[in-house]
mmCIF file of C-alpha atoms in Angstrom:
data_model
loop_
_atom_site.group_PDB
_atom_site.id
_atom_site.type_symbol
_atom_site.label_atom_id
_atom_site.label_comp_id
_atom_site.label_asym_id
_atom_site.label_seq_id
_atom_site.Cartn_x
_atom_site.Cartn_y
_atom_site.Cartn_z
ATOM 1 C CA MET X 1 79.225 68.225 68.215
ATOM 2 C CA LYS X 2 76.588 66.701 70.533
ATOM 3 C CA LEU X 3 72.955 66.939 70.547
ATOM 4 C CA TYR X 4 70.932 66.704 73.782
ATOM 5 C CA LEU X 5 67.591 67.273 75.145
ATOM 6 C CA MET X 6 67.927 70.086 77.646
ATOM 7 C CA LYS X 7 66.860 67.826 80.608
ATOM 8 C CA ASN X 8 69.408 65.297 79.613
ATOM 9 C CA LEU X 9 72.072 68.079 79.206
ATOM 10 C CA VAL X 10 71.345 69.237 82.750
ATOM 11 C CA MET X 11 71.532 65.890 84.204
ATOM 12 C CA GLY X 12 74.602 64.824 82.395
ATOM 13 C CA LEU X 13 76.306 68.200 83.502
ATOM 14 C CA ALA X 14 75.242 67.674 87.092
ATOM 15 C CA LEU X 15 77.224 64.344 87.121
ATOM 16 C CA THR X 16 80.367 66.018 85.599
ATOM 17 C CA SER X 17 82.728 66.863 88.501
ATOM 18 C CA SER X 18 84.372 69.672 86.521
ATOM 19 C CA LEU X 19 81.095 71.616 86.272
ATOM 20 C CA ALA X 20 79.990 73.740 89.213
ATOM 21 C CA VAL X 21 77.228 76.053 87.862
ATOM 22 C CA ILE X 22 74.705 76.079 85.115
ATOM 23 C CA THR X 23 71.699 78.318 84.636
ATOM 24 C CA THR X 24 69.449 78.712 81.701
ATOM 25 C CA SER X 25 66.205 80.513 80.630
ATOM 26 C CA CYS X 26 65.364 77.619 78.211
ATOM 27 C CA SER X 27 62.603 75.101 78.790
ATOM 28 C CA ASP X 28 62.964 71.327 79.473
ATOM 29 C CA ASP X 29 61.610 70.716 75.911
ATOM 30 C CA ASP X 30 64.222 72.737 73.992
ATOM 31 C CA SER X 31 67.132 70.765 72.341
ATOM 32 C CA ILE X 32 70.651 72.179 72.861
ATOM 33 C CA THR X 33 73.540 71.666 70.578
ATOM 34 C CA THR X 34 77.006 71.653 72.367
ATOM 35 C CA TYR X 35 80.556 72.133 71.122
ATOM 36 C CA PRO X 36 83.952 71.652 72.522
ATOM 37 C CA VAL X 37 85.837 74.916 72.906
ATOM 38 C CA VAL X 38 89.585 75.031 72.509
ATOM 39 C CA ILE X 39 91.070 77.412 75.093
ATOM 40 C CA ASN X 40 94.461 78.962 74.319
ATOM 41 C CA GLN X 41 95.965 80.034 77.458
ATOM 42 C CA ASN X 42 98.554 82.686 77.757
ATOM 43 C CA ILE X 43 100.501 82.606 80.963
ATOM 44 C CA PRO X 44 102.422 85.771 82.239
ATOM 45 C CA SER X 45 106.035 85.420 81.556
ATOM 46 C CA GLU X 46 106.739 86.388 85.288
ATOM 47 C CA LEU X 47 105.065 83.172 86.502
ATOM 48 C CA PRO X 48 107.785 80.464 86.727
ATOM 49 C CA SER X 49 107.219 77.258 84.766
ATOM 50 C CA ASN X 50 107.305 75.251 88.051
ATOM 51 C CA TYR X 51 103.773 76.463 89.135
ATOM 52 C CA THR X 52 100.886 74.131 90.016
ATOM 53 C CA ILE X 53 97.238 75.097 90.195
ATOM 54 C CA LEU X 54 95.769 75.102 93.627
ATOM 55 C CA SER X 55 92.232 76.021 92.510
ATOM 56 C CA GLY X 56 90.447 77.820 89.738
ATOM 57 C CA SER X 57 87.558 77.854 87.222
ATOM 58 C CA VAL X 58 86.525 79.224 83.811
ATOM 59 C CA LYS X 59 82.911 80.670 83.570
ATOM 60 C CA TYR X 60 81.104 81.166 80.374
ATOM 61 C CA THR X 61 78.217 83.678 80.142
ATOM 62 C CA GLU X 62 75.960 83.594 77.179
ATOM 63 C CA LEU X 63 75.174 87.160 76.242
ATOM 64 C CA ASN X 64 71.756 86.524 74.714
ATOM 65 C CA SER X 65 70.223 84.086 77.049
ATOM 66 C CA GLY X 66 72.121 84.816 80.246
ATOM 67 C CA ARG X 67 73.022 81.183 80.399
ATOM 68 C CA GLN X 68 76.080 80.571 82.523
ATOM 69 C CA LEU X 69 78.330 77.554 82.870
ATOM 70 C CA GLU X 70 81.369 77.195 85.099
ATOM 71 C CA PHE X 71 84.066 74.506 84.778
ATOM 72 C CA THR X 72 86.928 73.976 87.400
ATOM 73 C CA LEU X 73 90.384 73.955 86.329
ATOM 74 C CA PRO X 74 92.504 72.420 84.712
ATOM 75 C CA ILE X 75 90.654 72.881 81.429
ATOM 76 C CA SER X 76 89.477 69.620 79.874
ATOM 77 C CA SER X 77 88.824 68.740 76.230
ATOM 78 C CA ASP X 78 85.546 67.173 77.366
ATOM 79 C CA ASN X 79 83.995 70.453 78.481
ATOM 80 C CA GLU X 80 81.383 71.413 75.855
ATOM 81 C CA ILE X 81 79.042 74.325 75.838
ATOM 82 C CA PRO X 82 75.960 75.180 73.854
ATOM 83 C CA ALA X 83 76.204 77.400 70.787
ATOM 84 C CA GLY X 84 76.194 81.105 71.416
ATOM 85 C CA THR X 85 78.073 84.315 72.076
ATOM 86 C CA TYR X 86 80.017 84.264 75.281
ATOM 87 C CA ASP X 87 81.954 86.427 77.781
ATOM 88 C CA ILE X 88 84.518 84.187 79.422
ATOM 89 C CA GLU X 89 86.192 84.836 82.735
ATOM 90 C CA GLY X 90 88.776 82.787 84.560
ATOM 91 C CA GLN X 91 90.177 82.843 87.914
ATOM 92 C CA MET X 92 92.942 80.676 89.452
ATOM 93 C CA ALA X 93 95.367 80.369 92.544
ATOM 94 C CA VAL X 94 98.792 79.002 91.808
ATOM 95 C CA LYS X 95 101.835 77.924 93.982
ATOM 96 C CA TYR X 96 105.467 77.834 93.012
ATOM 97 C CA ALA X 97 108.947 77.710 94.763
ATOM 98 C CA GLY X 98 110.573 81.191 95.127
ATOM 99 C CA SER X 99 114.177 81.681 94.692
ATOM 100 C CA ASN X 100 114.841 80.936 98.496
ATOM 101 C CA GLY X 101 112.892 77.752 98.233
ATOM 102 C CA ALA X 102 109.798 79.013 100.051
ATOM 103 C CA ASP X 103 106.407 78.397 98.429
ATOM 104 C CA ILE X 104 104.682 81.413 96.942
ATOM 105 C CA GLU X 105 100.928 81.658 96.233
ATOM 106 C CA LYS X 106 99.433 84.198 93.743
ATOM 107 C CA SER X 107 96.026 84.758 92.085
ATOM 108 C CA LEU X 108 95.448 85.262 88.454
ATOM 109 C CA ARG X 109 92.444 86.207 86.276
ATOM 110 C CA ALA X 110 91.604 86.261 82.573
ATOM 111 C CA VAL X 111 88.805 87.827 80.589
ATOM 112 C CA ALA X 112 87.712 87.164 76.887
ATOM 113 C CA ARG X 113 84.823 89.117 75.452
ATOM 114 C CA GLN X 114 82.122 88.215 72.978
ATOM 115 C CA VAL X 115 83.521 84.810 71.944
ATOM 116 C CA VAL X 116 81.442 83.112 69.296
ATOM 117 C CA ILE X 117 80.784 79.294 69.756
ATOM 118 C CA ASN X 118 79.047 77.648 66.849
ATOM 119 C CA ASP X 119 81.159 74.690 65.529
ATOM 120 C CA ASP X 120 83.596 72.028 66.485
ATOM 121 C CA ASN X 121 86.546 74.418 65.814
ATOM 122 C CA SER X 122 85.428 77.208 68.220
ATOM 123 C CA ASN X 123 88.328 78.589 70.200
ATOM 124 C CA ALA X 124 89.083 81.387 72.631
ATOM 125 C CA ALA X 125 92.270 83.017 73.986
ATOM 126 C CA LEU X 126 92.561 83.418 77.777
ATOM 127 C CA ASN X 127 95.274 85.976 78.590
ATOM 128 C CA TRP X 128 95.905 85.331 82.351
ATOM 129 C CA PHE X 129 97.156 88.246 84.502
ATOM 130 C CA PHE X 130 98.182 88.545 88.026
ATOM 131 C CA PHE X 131 95.334 89.807 90.289
ATOM 132 C CA ASN X 132 95.384 90.606 93.975
ATOM 133 C CA PRO X 133 91.868 90.956 95.141
ATOM 134 C CA GLU X 134 92.963 92.538 98.534
ATOM 135 C CA ASN X 135 94.963 95.266 97.026
ATOM 136 C CA THR X 136 92.212 97.496 95.770
ATOM 137 C CA LEU X 137 94.341 100.725 95.769
ATOM 138 C CA VAL X 138 98.002 100.466 94.461
ATOM 139 C CA PHE X 139 100.788 102.930 93.641
ATOM 140 C CA GLY X 140 100.241 103.583 90.072
ATOM 141 C CA GLU X 141 103.257 105.965 89.499
ATOM 142 C CA ILE X 142 106.109 107.117 91.700
ATOM 143 C CA TYR X 143 108.100 110.254 90.689
ATOM 144 C CA PHE X 144 110.647 111.153 93.246
ATOM 145 C CA THR X 145 113.733 112.142 91.256
ATOM 146 C CA GLY X 146 112.326 115.237 89.975
ATOM 147 C CA THR X 147 113.159 117.287 86.754
ATOM 148 C CA LEU X 148 116.632 118.247 86.504
ATOM 149 C CA ASN X 149 117.135 121.667 87.814
ATOM 150 C CA ALA X 150 118.352 124.692 85.705
ATOM 151 C CA LYS X 151 122.079 124.320 87.178
ATOM 152 C CA GLY X 152 121.955 120.579 86.219
ATOM 153 C CA THR X 153 122.962 119.691 89.675
ATOM 154 C CA SER X 154 119.827 117.868 91.311
ATOM 155 C CA GLY X 155 116.252 117.641 90.863
ATOM 156 C CA LEU X 156 113.359 119.954 91.263
ATOM 157 C CA TYR X 157 110.527 119.355 93.790
ATOM 158 C CA ASP X 158 107.984 118.638 90.991
ATOM 159 C CA THR X 159 107.643 115.164 92.390
ATOM 160 C CA TYR X 160 104.459 113.262 92.823
ATOM 161 C CA LEU X 161 102.865 109.855 93.201
ATOM 162 C CA THR X 162 99.490 108.447 91.995
ATOM 163 C CA ILE X 163 97.100 106.064 93.698
ATOM 164 C CA TYR X 164 95.254 103.760 91.400
ATOM 165 C CA ASN X 165 91.816 102.060 91.696
ATOM 166 C CA ASN X 166 92.722 98.415 90.613
ATOM 167 C CA THR X 167 89.157 97.280 90.755
ATOM 168 C CA ASP X 168 85.837 97.645 88.849
ATOM 169 C CA GLU X 169 84.203 99.224 92.043
ATOM 170 C CA VAL X 170 84.291 102.739 93.316
ATOM 171 C CA GLN X 171 87.073 103.027 96.134
ATOM 172 C CA TYR X 172 87.483 105.753 98.651
ATOM 173 C CA ALA X 173 90.875 107.035 99.728
ATOM 174 C CA ASP X 174 89.913 108.963 102.821
ATOM 175 C CA GLY X 175 92.222 108.073 105.718
ATOM 176 C CA LEU X 176 94.777 106.305 103.507
ATOM 177 C CA ALA X 177 98.318 107.056 104.651
ATOM 178 C CA ILE X 178 101.439 107.467 102.453
ATOM 179 C CA VAL X 179 104.438 106.287 104.511
ATOM 180 C CA GLU X 180 108.151 106.352 104.038
ATOM 181 C CA SER X 181 110.570 103.934 105.543
ATOM 182 C CA LYS X 182 113.090 104.928 108.171
ATOM 183 C CA PHE X 183 115.614 102.510 106.805
ATOM 184 C CA THR X 184 117.185 102.803 103.391
ATOM 185 C CA ASN X 185 117.392 99.623 101.164
ATOM 186 C CA ALA X 186 121.161 100.052 100.978
ATOM 187 C CA SER X 187 121.614 99.890 104.654
ATOM 188 C CA THR X 188 124.120 97.282 106.419
ATOM 189 C CA ASP X 189 123.296 98.357 109.897
ATOM 190 C CA GLN X 190 122.367 95.450 112.107
ATOM 191 C CA ILE X 191 118.919 96.066 113.865
ATOM 192 C CA LEU X 192 118.903 94.912 117.364
ATOM 193 C CA THR X 193 115.471 95.598 118.463
ATOM 194 C CA ALA X 194 113.095 92.899 117.471
ATOM 195 C CA ALA X 195 110.020 95.056 116.728
ATOM 196 C CA ASN X 196 111.983 96.942 114.033
ATOM 197 C CA ASP X 197 113.055 93.895 112.223
ATOM 198 C CA PRO X 198 111.575 94.316 108.635
ATOM 199 C CA GLU X 199 109.840 90.968 108.941
ATOM 200 C CA ALA X 200 108.124 92.086 112.154
ATOM 201 C CA ASN X 201 106.991 95.684 111.494
ATOM 202 C CA PHE X 202 107.485 98.481 108.875
ATOM 203 C CA THR X 203 109.539 101.199 110.576
ATOM 204 C CA ALA X 204 108.295 104.546 109.193
ATOM 205 C CA GLN X 205 109.748 108.075 109.453
ATOM 206 C CA ALA X 206 107.188 109.946 107.521
ATOM 207 C CA ILE X 207 103.294 109.497 107.549
ATOM 208 C CA TYR X 208 100.873 111.781 105.578
ATOM 209 C CA VAL X 209 97.110 111.034 105.476
ATOM 210 C CA ILE X 210 94.524 111.676 103.050
ATOM 211 C CA PRO X 211 91.824 113.817 104.858
ATOM 212 C CA GLY X 212 88.224 112.944 104.658
ATOM 213 C CA SER X 213 85.239 111.392 106.703
ATOM 214 C CA GLY X 214 85.149 108.175 104.719
ATOM 215 C CA ASN X 215 83.339 108.897 101.337
ATOM 216 C CA GLU X 216 84.855 112.070 100.204
ATOM 217 C CA VAL X 217 87.831 111.067 98.294
ATOM 218 C CA LYS X 218 86.230 108.928 95.530
ATOM 219 C CA ILE X 219 88.478 107.216 93.051
ATOM 220 C CA GLU X 220 86.533 105.754 90.136
ATOM 221 C CA PRO X 221 87.325 102.226 88.737
ATOM 222 C CA GLY X 222 90.577 102.322 86.651
ATOM 223 C CA LYS X 223 91.364 105.958 87.676
ATOM 224 C CA SER X 224 93.921 107.531 89.885
ATOM 225 C CA ILE X 225 94.408 110.549 92.197
ATOM 226 C CA LYS X 226 97.703 112.576 92.146
ATOM 227 C CA ILE X 227 99.484 113.672 95.159
ATOM 228 C CA VAL X 228 102.266 116.092 94.775
ATOM 229 C CA ASP X 229 104.947 117.854 96.848
ATOM 230 C CA GLN X 230 104.067 121.406 95.546
ATOM 231 C CA ALA X 231 100.937 122.030 93.488
ATOM 232 C CA ILE X 232 102.510 124.686 91.231
ATOM 233 C CA ASP X 233 103.460 124.994 87.578
ATOM 234 C CA TRP X 234 107.123 124.084 87.716
ATOM 235 C CA ASN X 235 107.431 124.847 84.016
ATOM 236 C CA GLN X 236 107.604 128.603 84.992
ATOM 237 C CA GLN X 237 110.959 127.797 86.652
ATOM 238 C CA VAL X 238 112.464 125.253 84.280
ATOM 239 C CA PRO X 239 111.070 124.691 80.827
ATOM 240 C CA GLY X 240 109.711 121.104 80.422
ATOM 241 C CA ALA X 241 109.159 120.662 84.281
ATOM 242 C CA LEU X 242 105.719 119.544 85.362
ATOM 243 C CA ASN X 243 102.618 121.360 86.048
ATOM 244 C CA HIS X 244 100.944 120.165 89.170
ATOM 245 C CA THR X 245 98.167 122.757 89.520
ATOM 246 C CA ASP X 246 95.780 119.833 88.667
ATOM 247 C CA ALA X 247 96.838 117.881 91.657
ATOM 248 C CA ASP X 248 94.232 116.195 94.012
ATOM 249 C CA PHE X 249 96.440 116.698 97.088
ATOM 250 C CA GLU X 250 99.763 118.080 98.089
ATOM 251 C CA TRP X 251 101.892 117.344 101.199
ATOM 252 C CA TYR X 252 102.690 120.667 102.849
ATOM 253 C CA ASP X 253 104.918 121.328 105.845
ATOM 254 C CA GLU X 254 104.554 124.399 107.908
ATOM 255 C CA THR X 255 107.965 125.364 109.467
ATOM 256 C CA THR X 256 109.475 127.814 111.753
ATOM 257 C CA SER X 257 112.653 127.911 109.859
ATOM 258 C CA SER X 258 113.429 131.242 108.292
ATOM 259 C CA SER X 259 115.580 129.791 105.601
ATOM 260 C CA VAL X 260 113.425 126.747 104.550
ATOM 261 C CA LYS X 261 109.863 127.310 103.595
ATOM 262 C CA ASP X 262 107.378 125.126 101.864
ATOM 263 C CA THR X 263 104.897 126.486 99.072
ATOM 264 C CA ASP X 264 101.314 126.042 99.676
ATOM 265 C CA ASN X 265 98.638 126.174 96.944
ATOM 266 C CA PRO X 266 95.429 127.003 98.848
ATOM 267 C CA SER X 267 93.245 125.693 96.011
ATOM 268 C CA VAL X 268 94.715 122.201 96.441
ATOM 269 C CA LYS X 269 93.942 120.227 99.651
ATOM 270 C CA ASN X 270 96.875 119.379 101.948
ATOM 271 C CA LEU X 271 97.442 115.878 103.407
ATOM 272 C CA ASP X 272 97.174 115.658 107.188
ATOM 273 C CA LYS X 273 100.618 115.428 108.567
ATOM 274 C CA TRP X 274 100.778 112.752 111.297
ATOM 275 C CA PHE X 275 104.583 112.678 111.565
ATOM 276 C CA SER X 276 107.756 113.494 109.793
ATOM 277 C CA TYR X 277 111.332 113.186 111.003
ATOM 278 C CA SER X 278 112.245 116.427 109.303
ATOM 279 C CA ALA X 279 112.145 119.629 111.424
ATOM 280 C CA THR X 280 111.530 121.474 108.126
ATOM 281 C CA ILE X 281 109.981 119.820 105.001
ATOM 282 C CA TRP X 282 109.732 116.207 104.002
ATOM 283 C CA LEU X 283 111.530 115.443 100.669
ATOM 284 C CA PRO X 284 111.438 111.892 99.514
ATOM 285 C CA SER X 285 114.930 110.784 98.519
ATOM 286 C CA ASN X 286 115.587 111.533 94.840
ATOM 287 C CA GLN X 287 118.023 108.608 94.965
ATOM 288 C CA CYS X 288 115.032 106.419 95.298
ATOM 289 C CA ASN X 289 116.578 104.239 98.032
ATOM 290 C CA ARG X 290 113.764 103.871 100.568
ATOM 291 C CA SER X 291 110.466 101.928 100.691
ATOM 292 C CA TYR X 292 106.942 103.234 100.622
ATOM 293 C CA ALA X 293 103.651 102.024 101.758
ATOM 294 C CA LEU X 294 99.867 102.714 101.418
ATOM 295 C CA VAL X 295 98.373 102.182 104.898
ATOM 296 C CA ARG X 296 94.903 101.763 105.905
ATOM 297 C CA PHE X 297 94.636 102.291 109.600
ATOM 298 C CA PRO X 298 92.232 100.536 111.827
ATOM 299 C CA GLU X 299 88.793 102.167 112.326
ATOM 300 C CA GLY X 300 88.923 104.697 115.050
ATOM 301 C CA MET X 301 92.748 105.238 114.761
ATOM 302 C CA THR X 302 93.740 108.938 115.205
ATOM 303 C CA ALA X 303 97.066 110.532 114.853
ATOM 304 C CA GLU X 304 97.221 111.066 118.769
ATOM 305 C CA LYS X 305 96.491 107.462 119.375
ATOM 306 C CA PHE X 306 98.814 106.101 116.889
ATOM 307 C CA LEU X 307 101.770 108.243 117.902
ATOM 308 C CA ALA X 308 101.163 107.218 121.565
ATOM 309 C CA GLU X 309 101.061 103.513 120.896
ATOM 310 C CA ASN X 310 103.529 102.947 118.126
ATOM 311 C CA ILE X 311 106.799 104.586 119.085
ATOM 312 C CA GLY X 312 109.502 102.840 116.970
ATOM 313 C CA ASP X 313 112.845 103.774 118.718
ATOM 314 C CA TYR X 314 115.423 101.079 118.346
ATOM 315 C CA GLU X 315 118.906 100.010 118.871
ATOM 316 C CA TYR X 316 121.312 98.978 116.181
ATOM 317 C CA ILE X 317 125.045 98.339 115.267
ATOM 318 C CA ASN X 318 126.492 100.935 112.957
ATOM 319 C CA ALA X 319 128.062 99.257 110.073
ATOM 320 C CA ALA X 320 130.841 101.889 109.647
ATOM 321 C CA THR X 321 131.791 102.161 113.315
ATOM 322 C CA GLY X 322 130.682 98.891 114.809
ATOM 323 C CA LYS X 323 129.249 100.822 117.738
ATOM 324 C CA LYS X 324 125.809 100.299 119.255
ATOM 325 C CA MET X 325 123.586 103.336 118.598
ATOM 326 C CA ASN X 326 119.949 104.486 119.094
ATOM 327 C CA GLY X 327 117.550 105.215 116.281
ATOM 328 C CA THR X 328 114.762 107.611 116.855
ATOM 329 C CA LYS X 329 112.094 109.619 115.179
ATOM 330 C CA CYS X 330 110.243 106.735 113.871
ATOM 331 C CA TYR X 331 107.114 104.746 114.465
ATOM 332 C CA LEU X 332 105.994 101.175 113.854
ATOM 333 C CA ILE X 333 103.424 100.031 111.151
ATOM 334 C CA ASN X 334 101.764 96.750 111.524
ATOM 335 C CA TYR X 335 101.732 94.661 108.188
ATOM 336 C CA ASP X 336 98.060 94.013 108.418
ATOM 337 C CA TRP X 337 97.569 97.766 107.898
ATOM 338 C CA ILE X 338 99.609 97.957 104.606
ATOM 339 C CA ILE X 339 97.526 97.511 101.417
ATOM 340 C CA ASP X 340 100.443 98.207 99.037
ATOM 341 C CA GLY X 341 104.244 98.572 99.394
ATOM 342 C CA VAL X 342 107.232 99.008 97.274
ATOM 343 C CA ASN X 343 110.947 98.858 97.843
ATOM 344 C CA LEU X 344 113.131 101.296 95.861
ATOM 345 C CA CYS X 345 116.875 101.217 95.467
ATOM 346 C CA PRO X 346 119.697 101.809 92.947
ATOM 347 C CA THR X 347 120.989 98.436 91.694
ATOM 348 C CA GLU X 348 124.668 98.669 93.100
ATOM 349 C CA LYS X 349 123.464 99.690 96.545
ATOM 350 C CA TRP X 350 120.606 97.149 97.166
ATOM 351 C CA THR X 351 121.286 95.206 100.453
ATOM 352 C CA SER X 352 117.795 94.226 101.749
ATOM 353 C CA GLY X 353 114.195 95.650 101.867
ATOM 354 C CA ALA X 354 112.740 97.771 104.573
ATOM 355 C CA LEU X 355 109.448 95.861 103.870
ATOM 356 C CA SER X 356 108.909 92.272 104.659
ATOM 357 C CA ALA X 357 109.556 89.780 101.857
ATOM 358 C CA ALA X 358 105.905 89.020 101.940
ATOM 359 C CA CYS X 359 105.028 92.636 101.192
ATOM 360 C CA ASP X 360 107.582 93.037 98.530
ATOM 361 C CA MET X 361 110.147 90.231 97.814
ATOM 362 C CA SER X 362 112.428 92.448 95.702
ATOM 363 C CA TYR X 363 112.955 96.079 94.617
ATOM 364 C CA ALA X 364 112.526 98.434 91.768
ATOM 365 C CA ALA X 365 115.611 100.430 90.498
ATOM 366 C CA ILE X 366 115.624 103.904 88.827
ATOM 367 C CA SER X 367 119.234 103.454 87.926
ATOM 368 C CA GLU X 368 122.453 101.406 88.488
ATOM 369 C CA LYS X 369 124.200 104.022 90.659
ATOM 370 C CA ASN X 370 122.593 106.420 93.136
ATOM 371 C CA SER X 371 124.778 109.288 91.526
ATOM 372 C CA ASP X 372 123.417 108.789 87.917
ATOM 373 C CA LYS X 373 122.039 112.076 86.645
ATOM 374 C CA ASN X 374 119.977 110.159 84.126
ATOM 375 C CA ARG X 375 117.606 109.142 86.813
ATOM 376 C CA PHE X 376 116.182 112.671 86.911
ATOM 377 C CA GLY X 377 113.026 113.025 84.920
ATOM 378 C CA LYS X 378 112.354 109.203 85.323
ATOM 379 C CA LYS X 379 109.533 107.616 87.309
ATOM 380 C CA PHE X 380 108.489 104.167 88.389
ATOM 381 C CA THR X 381 105.351 103.186 86.417
ATOM 382 C CA ARG X 382 103.364 99.895 87.473
ATOM 383 C CA LYS X 383 102.985 97.722 84.366
ATOM 384 C CA ILE X 384 99.432 97.020 82.961
ATOM 385 C CA THR X 385 98.922 93.267 83.358
ATOM 386 C CA GLY X 386 95.401 92.975 81.929
ATOM 387 C CA VAL X 387 91.898 94.159 81.487
ATOM 388 C CA SER X 388 89.184 93.765 83.983
ATOM 389 C CA ALA X 389 85.705 92.481 83.509
ATOM 390 C CA ASP X 390 84.468 95.994 83.010
ATOM 391 C CA GLY X 391 87.290 97.007 80.564
ATOM 392 C CA ASN X 392 89.529 98.711 83.015
ATOM 393 C CA ASN X 393 93.290 98.313 83.111
ATOM 394 C CA VAL X 394 94.598 95.980 85.727
ATOM 395 C CA LEU X 395 97.973 96.914 87.120
ATOM 396 C CA MET X 396 100.403 94.245 87.921
ATOM 397 C CA ASP X 397 100.666 93.549 91.640
ATOM 398 C CA THR X 398 102.729 90.453 92.447
ATOM 399 C CA ASN X 399 104.354 91.784 95.537
ATOM 400 C CA ASP X 400 107.549 91.755 93.593
ATOM 401 C CA SER X 401 108.568 95.249 92.620
ATOM 402 C CA ALA X 402 111.220 94.071 90.090
ATOM 403 C CA SER X 403 108.298 92.600 88.057
ATOM 404 C CA ASP X 404 105.609 95.115 88.854
ATOM 405 C CA PHE X 405 107.232 98.209 87.886
ATOM 406 C CA GLU X 406 109.181 99.744 84.881
ATOM 407 C CA VAL X 407 110.966 102.958 84.463
ATOM 408 C CA THR X 408 109.575 105.466 82.199
ATOM 409 C CA SER X 409 110.165 109.073 81.452
ATOM 410 C CA VAL X 410 107.720 111.682 82.722
ATOM 411 C CA LYS X 411 107.657 113.648 79.440
#
């Protein structure tokens, strides 16, 4: 314990390099008792032990006076603060060597609430979690296998995905695109056209866009919107299947085929279809072997402009025949436009990602084999990594789908 006059405390703190900010409502004549705080730091298991801290700080906000103190990392035993009840927030940037030897940088946050500091034995737990401030909206759930049909042969089209607001501020999903890769993550074809290299651009074969003028599709902090294939009650066809009549949007394909028709629920808004490779209806692979991205196009981009300027036709060597061939019915997506991306693939089939390593350095697997019927009724669920300053769940977003997602049942 140390006892200071406030004016001496302020002067002493100003000379301490680890202290960045102090604000107080006390007068210069008040005396302040300060105490050391033992911080027990819990680091995510996904963070390799060889990490180094690039920058960071821990901020203490006293709830009664509004006093704030902020210390830079690493935490020092010399840091002392006045008695009180505090909310504590931490943020740090770290660097570590990836499996390929390249340096990887990540951001983490931590929050502790109503921590009482009143003696020399005061302590607080900081549970650090990964936090990407740029990825405001992320895939929360991806369910593309479907519920096993009545014949037990394949999945129903009761598929869906959710888009989650991973911040403490309202976000708007107007104009956000859901995009599927042209390439499977099991492909061994050799791409010859430089623009279609996964490290250069994301090559897409289906692009569906959430309609709106900019502030119509509100997603509250810690909430999601659900986008489905068909917004109907599938339970009426197969007991135990999903009821999607509560969906926010559905993707609908109007076709001229007499044998393949889509189902439209007029009470649920349709996504704007910018492009699909399919002449009939778009069905995400129930083997879950492609990549998906959430795309925020530049301001002023229209479907017509995009399709005219980003044609993705390419040449490749077919792995099975060794012959040079042409790939068509696809478009190029600039990585600057992608706000979230995920590679999916059964474990035994994985070769490489259709997304760049910076966008997703690995993949999430629904099963070991792509023929495993146990995959039906299973979904990819993004893990909860922490709680935000406002008490909302923060979903893990490390750009490493193997770490970010887990496989769960839809029931």
